Amino acid sequence: MSMNIEECNKGAIDSDHARLHELGYKQELKRDLSVLSNFAFSFSIISVLTGLNTLFGTGLSFGGPISYIYGWLIAGSFTMVVGLSMAEICSSYPTSGGLYYWSAMLAGPTWAPFASWITGWFNIVGQWAVTTSVDYSLAQLLQVIILLSTGGVNGGGYQASKYVVIALHAAILLLHAILNSLPISWLSFFGQLAAAWNVLGVFLLMILIPAVATERASTKFVFTNFNTENEGGIGNKVYIFVLGLLMSQYTLLGYDASAHMTEETKDADKNGPKGIVGAIGISLIVGWAYILGITFAVTDIPHLLSKNNDAGGYAIAQIFYDAFNNRFGSGVGGILCLGIIAVAIFFCGMSSLTSNSRMAYAFSRDGAMPFSPFWRKVNEQEVPINAVWMSALIAFCMALTSLGSLVAFQAMTSIATIGLYIAYALPSLFRVTLARKSFTPGPFNLGRYGVVVGWIAVLWVAVISVLFSLPVAYPITDQTLNYTPVAVGGLLILLLSSWFFSARHWFKGPITNIEV
């Protein structure tokens, strides 16, 4: 007699518990997530409506259509390679620790503690920076929505101060922390809702905005226009194209969430990797479709980037506002469309905090963080509640740098892109070097192509780490200097110093929490 659904699920969960036990941990989190739910967390963090709209102005400034349309395909293809390498490793080690646990297992007994330390801290600081930048981006968008709703720059609209923006940021983080205090079943529902919202939102906006616009760009403009005019004083086309890649690469971040959610996912060694690869793949398709659709509504790049336009230079908002205002004599429809983006960014920040808290929980479980016993506590709903609120508080503190200087804030959040990708690449580096012969693939594996894919992933991360450290404006001053290498280099020096002077004496890498 065949087993019913409940018995099948129980069998899968029992198998997951046993596998987690083999990896050194007892089951403490509730294992309720399906492959769809696991995918939804990564997909909602990648959130094409978040990254592409937030940095659309950057894409227009550095290269315009030809830069971000083809740049998306280039960055997306290499991101898929990075994701495939991560997915293969995730299948072998499905734990909430994710990247830092993988590094420890792949680097071997001698190097495991150091590899785990560096990878883990780059991962968690990068995640905090992502949450900070996503929620701050939402606060800025809300400020633009308020501005347009009250008349815009040219109509005496309300322009919020930096203190109002940081207050909005704090309120958003508070809501995200409250939502993340709910049981995982609720978060699973919100995650799936977020995934559906992103897909439907993309297709609605990519069709609606060009259809409403009274003037549309030609096909030739969309596929061949290369904008070389920028405030950075940069004229070299290759240089401009490289800087334009930032929009795409920043968007394609956060898919490690599927790994961090594996201890709450059924059939984790299969569904965790599927979540990573599926989130990247679907994002590539809907993201490119969105870029194409919106670009047909782009007809005057200087106007969209001008600080004197109604949206104060917020390019995507001006596109939406102009489309409806020119057609109907009112920009209300454009403002409502911005609301669709705002909801997507809200879901993105919520899922980002979920991933943050699971990483903090796992890292604390292995004693890597100050006051680890406190952060790793799980409440009666099987939620790492202290890690949730700590991550929200840190994200708020990181955003406070915006009050002093937006340059400092942007430098700090640059860790989100480079820092996270360094964490993504380190396990693959160990996989193709120290563990080349000893690595044991899981159910999801790349076969003989695993090493080649791993090397390509590592080399791509090395390339973008250099490219995104280049100056973005000339002449170079304290206000135009790209502080990315300073921020990432400073973090590396801090991690190495803390390791040499302290952590190497007590941090042993992942440790079992199973009582023998």
Coordinates of C-alpha atoms in Angstrom, one line a residue:
M1 CA 0.0 0.0 0.0
S2 CA 1.4 3.4 -1.0
M3 CA 2.2 5.9 1.7
N4 CA 0.0 9.0 2.0
I5 CA 1.4 12.5 1.7
E6 CA 1.9 13.0 5.4
E7 CA 3.9 9.8 5.6
C8 CA 6.0 10.8 2.6
N9 CA 6.7 14.2 4.2
K10 CA 7.6 12.6 7.5
G11 CA 10.0 10.2 5.7
A12 CA 11.7 13.1 3.9
I13 CA 12.0 15.1 7.2
D14 CA 13.4 12.1 9.0
S15 CA 16.0 11.7 6.3
D16 CA 16.9 15.4 6.5
H17 CA 17.2 15.2 10.3
A18 CA 19.6 12.2 9.9
R19 CA 21.7 14.0 7.3
L20 CA 22.0 17.1 9.5
H21 CA 23.0 14.8 12.4
E22 CA 25.8 13.4 10.2
L23 CA 27.0 17.0 9.6
G24 CA 27.3 17.5 13.3
Y25 CA 24.0 19.3 14.3
K26 CA 20.7 18.4 15.9
Q27 CA 17.5 19.7 14.5
E28 CA 16.5 22.9 16.2
L29 CA 14.6 24.8 13.5
K30 CA 11.2 23.8 12.2
R31 CA 11.6 22.0 8.8
D32 CA 8.5 23.2 7.0
L33 CA 9.8 24.7 3.7
S34 CA 9.1 23.1 0.3
V35 CA 11.4 23.6 -2.7
L36 CA 9.0 26.5 -3.8
S37 CA 9.4 28.2 -0.5
N38 CA 13.2 27.8 -0.5
F39 CA 13.3 29.2 -4.0
A40 CA 11.0 32.1 -3.0
F41 CA 13.4 33.4 -0.3
S42 CA 16.3 33.7 -2.8
F43 CA 14.2 35.0 -5.6
S44 CA 12.6 37.7 -3.4
I45 CA 16.1 38.8 -2.2
I46 CA 17.5 39.0 -5.8
S47 CA 14.3 40.9 -6.6
V48 CA 14.8 42.4 -10.0
L49 CA 12.3 45.1 -9.1
T50 CA 14.6 46.1 -6.3
G51 CA 18.1 46.2 -7.8
L52 CA 17.2 47.2 -11.4
N53 CA 15.0 50.1 -10.3
T54 CA 17.3 51.3 -7.5
L55 CA 20.3 51.5 -9.8
F56 CA 18.6 52.3 -13.1
G57 CA 20.0 55.8 -13.0
T58 CA 23.5 54.3 -12.7
G59 CA 22.9 52.1 -15.7
L60 CA 21.7 55.2 -17.7
S61 CA 24.7 57.2 -16.6
F62 CA 27.3 54.6 -17.6
G63 CA 26.5 53.4 -21.0
G64 CA 22.7 53.5 -21.1
P65 CA 20.8 50.8 -23.0
I66 CA 23.6 49.0 -24.6
S67 CA 25.4 48.8 -21.2
Y68 CA 22.7 47.4 -19.1
I69 CA 20.9 45.3 -21.7
Y70 CA 24.0 43.4 -22.7
G71 CA 25.6 43.8 -19.3
W72 CA 22.7 42.0 -17.8
L73 CA 23.3 39.0 -20.0
I74 CA 27.0 39.0 -19.3
A75 CA 26.7 39.4 -15.5
G76 CA 23.8 37.0 -15.4
S77 CA 25.6 34.3 -17.3
F78 CA 28.6 34.4 -14.9
T79 CA 26.4 34.7 -11.9
M80 CA 24.7 31.4 -13.0
V81 CA 28.2 29.8 -13.1
V82 CA 28.8 31.1 -9.5
G83 CA 25.4 29.8 -8.4
L84 CA 25.9 26.3 -10.0
S85 CA 29.2 25.9 -8.1
M86 CA 27.6 27.0 -4.9
A87 CA 24.6 24.7 -5.5
E88 CA 26.8 21.6 -6.0
I89 CA 28.6 22.3 -2.6
C90 CA 25.2 23.1 -0.9
S91 CA 24.0 19.6 -1.9
S92 CA 26.9 18.0 0.0
Y93 CA 26.6 20.2 3.1
P94 CA 22.9 21.4 3.6
T95 CA 23.3 23.5 6.8
S96 CA 22.2 27.0 7.8
G97 CA 25.8 27.9 8.1
G98 CA 26.1 27.7 4.4
L99 CA 29.2 29.2 3.0
Y100 CA 31.4 29.2 6.0
Y101 CA 30.6 25.6 6.9
W102 CA 31.4 24.6 3.3
S103 CA 34.8 26.4 3.5
A104 CA 35.6 24.5 6.7
M105 CA 34.7 21.1 5.2
L106 CA 36.6 21.8 1.9
A107 CA 39.7 23.4 3.3
G108 CA 40.7 20.4 5.4
P109 CA 41.5 20.0 9.1
T110 CA 44.5 22.3 9.1
W111 CA 42.9 25.3 7.3
A112 CA 39.3 24.7 8.4
P113 CA 39.1 27.2 11.3
F114 CA 40.8 30.1 9.3
A115 CA 38.8 29.4 6.1
S116 CA 35.6 29.2 8.1
W117 CA 36.4 32.5 10.0
I118 CA 37.1 34.6 6.8
T119 CA 34.3 33.2 4.8
G120 CA 31.7 33.5 7.6
W121 CA 32.5 37.1 8.5
F122 CA 32.6 38.2 4.8
N123 CA 29.2 36.5 4.4
I124 CA 27.5 37.9 7.4
V125 CA 28.8 41.5 7.1
G126 CA 27.9 41.4 3.4
Q127 CA 24.4 40.2 4.4
W128 CA 24.0 43.0 6.9
A129 CA 25.1 45.5 4.2
V130 CA 22.5 44.1 1.8
T131 CA 19.7 44.5 4.4
T132 CA 20.9 48.0 5.1
S133 CA 21.1 49.1 1.5
V134 CA 17.8 47.4 0.5
D135 CA 15.8 49.0 3.4
Y136 CA 17.5 52.4 2.9
S137 CA 16.6 52.2 -0.8
L138 CA 13.0 51.7 0.1
A139 CA 13.2 54.7 2.5
Q140 CA 14.6 56.8 -0.4
L141 CA 11.8 55.5 -2.8
L142 CA 9.1 56.4 -0.2
Q143 CA 10.6 59.9 0.0
V144 CA 10.4 60.2 -3.8
I145 CA 6.8 59.0 -3.8
I146 CA 6.0 61.6 -1.1
L147 CA 7.8 64.2 -3.2
L148 CA 5.8 63.4 -6.4
S149 CA 2.6 63.1 -4.5
T150 CA 2.9 66.6 -3.1
G151 CA 3.8 68.3 -6.4
G152 CA 7.4 67.2 -7.3
V153 CA 10.5 69.3 -7.3
N154 CA 9.0 71.9 -9.7
G155 CA 5.7 72.1 -7.9
G156 CA 6.9 72.8 -4.4
G157 CA 6.7 69.1 -3.3
Y158 CA 7.9 68.0 0.1
Q159 CA 11.6 67.0 0.1
A160 CA 12.4 64.9 3.2
S161 CA 15.6 65.6 5.1
K162 CA 18.2 62.9 5.7
Y163 CA 16.8 62.6 9.2
V164 CA 13.3 61.8 7.9
V165 CA 14.8 59.2 5.5
I166 CA 16.7 57.5 8.3
A167 CA 13.5 57.5 10.4
L168 CA 11.6 55.7 7.5
H169 CA 14.5 53.3 7.4
A170 CA 14.1 52.5 11.1
A171 CA 10.4 52.0 10.7
I172 CA 10.9 49.6 7.8
L173 CA 13.5 47.6 9.8
L174 CA 11.1 47.4 12.8
L175 CA 8.4 46.0 10.6
H176 CA 10.8 43.5 9.1
A177 CA 12.0 42.4 12.5
I178 CA 8.4 41.9 13.7
L179 CA 7.5 39.8 10.6
N180 CA 10.7 37.7 11.1
S181 CA 9.6 37.0 14.6
L182 CA 6.7 35.0 13.3
P183 CA 6.9 31.2 12.8
I184 CA 8.6 29.9 9.6
S185 CA 5.2 28.9 8.1
W186 CA 4.2 32.6 8.0
L187 CA 7.5 33.6 6.4
S188 CA 7.1 30.8 3.9
F189 CA 3.7 32.3 2.9
F190 CA 5.2 35.8 2.6
G191 CA 8.2 34.5 0.7
Q192 CA 5.9 32.9 -1.9
L193 CA 3.8 36.0 -2.1
A194 CA 6.9 38.0 -2.7
A195 CA 8.0 35.8 -5.5
A196 CA 4.6 36.0 -7.2
W197 CA 4.6 39.8 -6.7
N198 CA 8.0 40.2 -8.3
V199 CA 7.0 38.2 -11.4
L200 CA 3.6 39.8 -11.9
G201 CA 5.0 43.2 -11.1
V202 CA 7.7 42.8 -13.7
F203 CA 5.3 41.8 -16.5
L204 CA 2.7 44.4 -15.5
L205 CA 5.2 47.3 -15.5
M206 CA 7.2 46.3 -18.6
I207 CA 4.0 46.2 -20.6
L208 CA 2.1 49.1 -19.0
I209 CA 4.8 51.8 -18.9
P210 CA 5.7 51.7 -22.6
A211 CA 2.1 51.3 -23.6
V212 CA 1.1 54.5 -21.6
A213 CA 4.1 56.6 -22.8
T214 CA 3.3 59.1 -25.5
E215 CA 6.8 58.8 -26.9
R216 CA 8.7 55.6 -27.2
A217 CA 12.3 54.8 -28.1
S218 CA 13.1 53.1 -31.3
T219 CA 14.3 49.5 -31.5
K220 CA 17.6 50.8 -32.7
F221 CA 17.9 53.1 -29.7
V222 CA 17.1 50.3 -27.3
F223 CA 19.6 47.8 -28.7
T224 CA 22.4 50.1 -29.9
N225 CA 22.4 53.4 -27.9
F226 CA 25.5 53.9 -25.9
N227 CA 25.5 56.9 -23.6
T228 CA 29.0 58.3 -23.0
E229 CA 27.8 61.5 -21.2
N230 CA 28.2 61.2 -17.5
E231 CA 29.0 63.5 -14.5
G232 CA 32.0 61.4 -13.7
G233 CA 34.1 62.8 -16.6
I234 CA 34.8 59.4 -18.0
G235 CA 35.0 59.0 -21.7
N236 CA 36.6 55.6 -22.3
K237 CA 33.8 53.3 -23.6
V238 CA 35.2 50.1 -22.2
Y239 CA 35.5 51.8 -18.8
I240 CA 31.9 53.2 -19.0
F241 CA 30.6 49.7 -19.9
V242 CA 32.3 48.1 -17.0
L243 CA 30.9 50.7 -14.5
G244 CA 27.4 50.0 -16.0
L245 CA 27.7 46.4 -15.0
L246 CA 27.3 47.4 -11.4
M247 CA 23.5 47.7 -11.8
S248 CA 23.3 44.1 -13.0
Q249 CA 25.8 42.6 -10.5
Y250 CA 24.3 44.4 -7.5
T251 CA 20.8 43.0 -8.4
L252 CA 22.1 39.4 -8.7
L253 CA 22.9 39.0 -5.0
G254 CA 21.4 37.2 -2.1
Y255 CA 20.7 33.7 -3.5
D256 CA 22.8 32.2 -0.7
A257 CA 19.5 32.5 1.2
S258 CA 18.5 29.1 -0.1
A259 CA 21.6 27.6 1.6
H260 CA 20.9 29.4 4.9
M261 CA 17.3 28.1 4.9
T262 CA 18.3 24.4 4.3
E263 CA 17.8 23.3 7.9
E264 CA 14.2 24.4 7.5
T265 CA 13.7 22.8 4.0
K266 CA 12.5 19.3 3.2
D267 CA 14.9 17.2 1.0
A268 CA 17.4 19.9 1.6
D269 CA 20.3 18.3 -0.3
K270 CA 18.1 18.5 -3.5
N271 CA 15.8 21.5 -2.8
G272 CA 18.5 23.9 -1.5
P273 CA 20.5 23.7 -4.7
K274 CA 17.4 23.9 -6.8
G275 CA 16.4 27.1 -4.9
I276 CA 19.8 28.7 -5.7
V277 CA 19.8 27.8 -9.4
G278 CA 16.1 28.4 -9.9
A279 CA 16.2 31.9 -8.3
I280 CA 19.1 33.0 -10.6
G281 CA 17.6 31.5 -13.7
I282 CA 14.1 33.0 -13.3
S283 CA 15.6 36.3 -12.3
L284 CA 17.7 36.4 -15.5
I285 CA 14.7 35.9 -17.7
V286 CA 12.2 38.3 -16.0
G287 CA 15.0 40.8 -15.4
W288 CA 16.0 41.0 -19.0
A289 CA 12.4 41.3 -20.1
Y290 CA 11.9 44.1 -17.6
I291 CA 14.9 46.0 -18.8
L292 CA 13.8 45.8 -22.4
G293 CA 10.2 46.9 -21.6
I294 CA 11.2 49.9 -19.5
T295 CA 13.9 51.0 -22.0
F296 CA 11.3 51.5 -24.7
A297 CA 10.0 54.4 -22.4
V298 CA 13.4 56.0 -22.3
T299 CA 13.7 58.9 -24.7
D300 CA 15.6 61.7 -23.0
I301 CA 18.4 60.4 -20.7
P302 CA 19.7 63.8 -19.6
H303 CA 16.2 64.8 -18.5
L304 CA 15.8 61.6 -16.5
L305 CA 19.1 62.1 -14.6
S306 CA 18.6 65.8 -14.0
K307 CA 18.3 66.9 -10.3
N308 CA 15.8 69.5 -11.5
N309 CA 13.2 67.1 -12.8
D310 CA 10.1 66.4 -10.7
A311 CA 11.6 63.3 -9.1
G312 CA 14.8 65.0 -8.2
G313 CA 16.9 62.9 -10.5
Y314 CA 15.4 59.5 -9.5
A315 CA 15.4 58.1 -13.0
I316 CA 12.9 55.3 -12.8
A317 CA 10.4 57.4 -10.9
Q318 CA 10.7 60.2 -13.5
I319 CA 10.0 57.6 -16.3
F320 CA 6.8 56.4 -14.6
Y321 CA 5.7 59.9 -13.7
D322 CA 6.3 61.3 -17.2
A323 CA 4.5 58.4 -18.9
F324 CA 1.2 59.0 -17.1
N325 CA 1.5 62.8 -16.9
N326 CA 2.1 63.2 -20.6
R327 CA -0.8 60.8 -21.4
F328 CA -3.4 61.8 -18.9
G329 CA -2.2 65.2 -17.5
S330 CA -1.6 63.6 -14.1
G331 CA 1.3 61.5 -12.8
V332 CA -0.9 59.6 -10.2
G333 CA -0.7 56.4 -12.2
G334 CA 3.1 56.6 -12.2
I335 CA 3.1 57.0 -8.5
L336 CA 0.9 54.0 -8.0
C337 CA 3.3 52.0 -10.2
L338 CA 6.1 53.1 -7.9
G339 CA 4.1 51.6 -5.1
I340 CA 4.4 48.2 -6.8
I341 CA 8.2 48.6 -6.7
A342 CA 8.0 49.7 -3.1
V343 CA 6.2 46.5 -2.1
A344 CA 8.7 44.4 -3.9
I345 CA 11.6 46.1 -2.1
F346 CA 9.8 45.7 1.2
F347 CA 9.6 41.9 0.6
C348 CA 13.2 41.9 -0.5
G349 CA 14.3 43.5 2.8
M350 CA 12.1 41.1 4.8
S351 CA 13.7 38.0 3.1
S352 CA 17.1 39.5 3.5
L353 CA 16.7 39.8 7.2
T354 CA 15.4 36.2 7.3
S355 CA 18.6 35.0 5.7
N356 CA 20.7 37.3 8.0
S357 CA 19.2 35.8 11.1
R358 CA 19.8 32.2 10.0
M359 CA 23.4 33.0 9.2
A360 CA 23.8 34.7 12.5
Y361 CA 22.2 31.8 14.3
A362 CA 24.4 29.3 12.7
F363 CA 27.6 31.3 13.1
S364 CA 26.7 31.8 16.8
R365 CA 26.0 28.1 17.2
D366 CA 29.6 27.5 16.3
G367 CA 30.8 30.2 18.7
A368 CA 32.2 32.6 16.2
M369 CA 30.3 35.7 17.4
P370 CA 30.6 37.7 20.6
F371 CA 27.9 36.6 23.1
S372 CA 27.2 33.6 20.8
P373 CA 25.1 31.7 23.4
F374 CA 22.6 34.6 23.4
W375 CA 22.3 35.0 19.6
R376 CA 21.8 31.3 18.9
K377 CA 18.8 31.0 21.2
V378 CA 15.6 29.6 19.5
N379 CA 12.1 30.5 20.9
E380 CA 9.1 28.2 21.3
Q381 CA 8.1 28.9 17.6
E382 CA 11.6 27.5 16.6
V383 CA 12.7 31.0 15.4
P384 CA 16.2 32.4 16.2
I385 CA 14.5 35.4 17.7
N386 CA 17.6 37.1 19.2
A387 CA 19.5 36.8 15.9
V388 CA 16.6 38.4 14.1
W389 CA 16.6 41.6 16.3
M390 CA 20.4 41.8 16.4
S391 CA 20.6 41.8 12.6
A392 CA 17.9 44.5 12.3
L393 CA 19.8 46.6 14.9
I394 CA 23.1 46.3 13.1
A395 CA 21.5 47.2 9.7
F396 CA 20.1 50.3 11.3
C397 CA 23.5 51.3 12.8
M398 CA 25.2 50.8 9.4
A399 CA 22.6 53.2 7.8
L400 CA 23.5 55.9 10.4
T401 CA 26.6 56.6 8.3
S402 CA 24.3 58.3 5.8
L403 CA 23.8 61.1 8.2
G404 CA 27.4 62.0 8.0
S405 CA 28.1 61.4 4.4
L406 CA 26.4 59.6 1.5
V407 CA 29.9 58.8 0.2
A408 CA 30.7 57.0 3.4
F409 CA 27.3 55.2 3.3
Q410 CA 27.9 54.0 -0.3
A411 CA 31.4 52.9 0.6
M412 CA 30.1 50.9 3.5
T413 CA 27.3 49.3 1.5
S414 CA 29.8 48.4 -1.3
I415 CA 30.7 45.5 1.0
A416 CA 27.3 44.1 0.0
T417 CA 28.4 43.4 -3.6
I418 CA 32.1 42.7 -3.3
G419 CA 32.1 41.2 0.3
L420 CA 29.3 38.8 -0.5
Y421 CA 30.8 37.7 -3.7
I422 CA 34.1 37.0 -2.0
A423 CA 32.2 34.8 0.4
Y424 CA 30.5 33.1 -2.5
A425 CA 33.9 32.4 -4.2
L426 CA 35.9 31.1 -1.3
P427 CA 34.2 27.7 -0.9
S428 CA 34.5 27.2 -4.7
L429 CA 38.2 28.1 -4.5
F430 CA 38.7 25.4 -1.8
R431 CA 36.6 23.0 -3.8
V432 CA 38.8 23.2 -6.9
T433 CA 42.1 23.3 -5.0
L434 CA 42.4 21.7 -1.5
A435 CA 39.4 19.5 -2.0
R436 CA 39.7 18.7 -5.7
K437 CA 40.2 15.0 -5.0
S438 CA 38.4 14.6 -1.7
F439 CA 35.1 16.4 -2.4
T440 CA 32.1 14.0 -2.3
P441 CA 29.2 15.3 -4.4
G442 CA 25.6 15.2 -3.2
P443 CA 22.5 14.4 -5.2
F444 CA 22.9 17.7 -7.1
N445 CA 26.2 17.7 -8.8
L446 CA 28.0 18.9 -12.0
G447 CA 29.9 15.7 -12.6
R448 CA 33.2 16.2 -14.4
Y449 CA 32.4 19.8 -15.1
G450 CA 32.4 20.7 -11.4
V451 CA 36.1 21.8 -11.3
V452 CA 35.8 23.9 -14.5
V453 CA 32.7 25.6 -13.3
G454 CA 34.3 26.3 -10.0
W455 CA 37.4 27.9 -11.5
I456 CA 35.3 30.1 -13.8
A457 CA 33.2 31.2 -10.7
V458 CA 36.4 32.1 -8.8
L459 CA 37.9 34.0 -11.7
W460 CA 34.7 36.0 -12.3
V461 CA 34.6 37.1 -8.7
A462 CA 38.2 38.1 -8.9
V463 CA 37.5 40.2 -12.0
I464 CA 34.5 42.0 -10.6
S465 CA 36.3 42.7 -7.4
V466 CA 38.8 44.7 -9.3
L467 CA 36.4 46.3 -11.7
F468 CA 34.1 47.6 -9.0
S469 CA 37.0 49.1 -7.1
L470 CA 37.9 51.4 -10.0
P471 CA 37.2 55.2 -9.6
V472 CA 33.7 56.2 -10.9
A473 CA 34.5 59.9 -11.3
Y474 CA 37.4 62.2 -12.2
P475 CA 39.2 64.2 -10.9
I476 CA 39.5 62.0 -7.8
T477 CA 38.7 63.8 -4.6
D478 CA 37.4 62.8 -1.1
Q479 CA 33.9 63.1 -2.5
T480 CA 34.5 61.2 -5.8
L481 CA 36.9 58.5 -4.6
N482 CA 35.5 54.9 -4.9
Y483 CA 35.8 53.7 -1.3
T484 CA 35.0 50.1 -2.2
P485 CA 38.6 48.9 -1.9
V486 CA 39.0 50.9 1.3
A487 CA 35.9 49.4 2.8
V488 CA 36.5 45.8 1.7
G489 CA 40.3 46.1 2.5
G490 CA 39.5 47.5 5.9
L491 CA 37.2 44.6 6.6
L492 CA 39.8 42.1 5.5
I493 CA 42.5 43.7 7.7
L494 CA 40.1 43.7 10.7
L495 CA 39.3 40.0 10.1
L496 CA 42.9 39.0 9.8
S497 CA 43.9 41.0 12.8
S498 CA 41.2 39.5 15.0
W499 CA 42.2 36.1 13.8
F500 CA 45.9 36.5 14.5
F501 CA 45.5 38.2 17.9
S502 CA 42.5 36.3 19.2
A503 CA 40.3 34.0 17.2
R504 CA 43.0 31.5 16.2
H505 CA 43.4 30.6 19.9
W506 CA 39.8 29.6 20.4
F507 CA 37.8 29.4 17.2
K508 CA 37.9 25.8 15.8
G509 CA 35.4 26.1 13.0
P510 CA 32.0 24.4 12.9
I511 CA 31.5 22.4 16.1
T512 CA 28.9 19.7 16.8
N513 CA 26.0 20.5 19.1
I514 CA 25.0 16.9 19.5
E515 CA 25.2 15.5 23.0
V516 CA 27.1 12.3 22.9

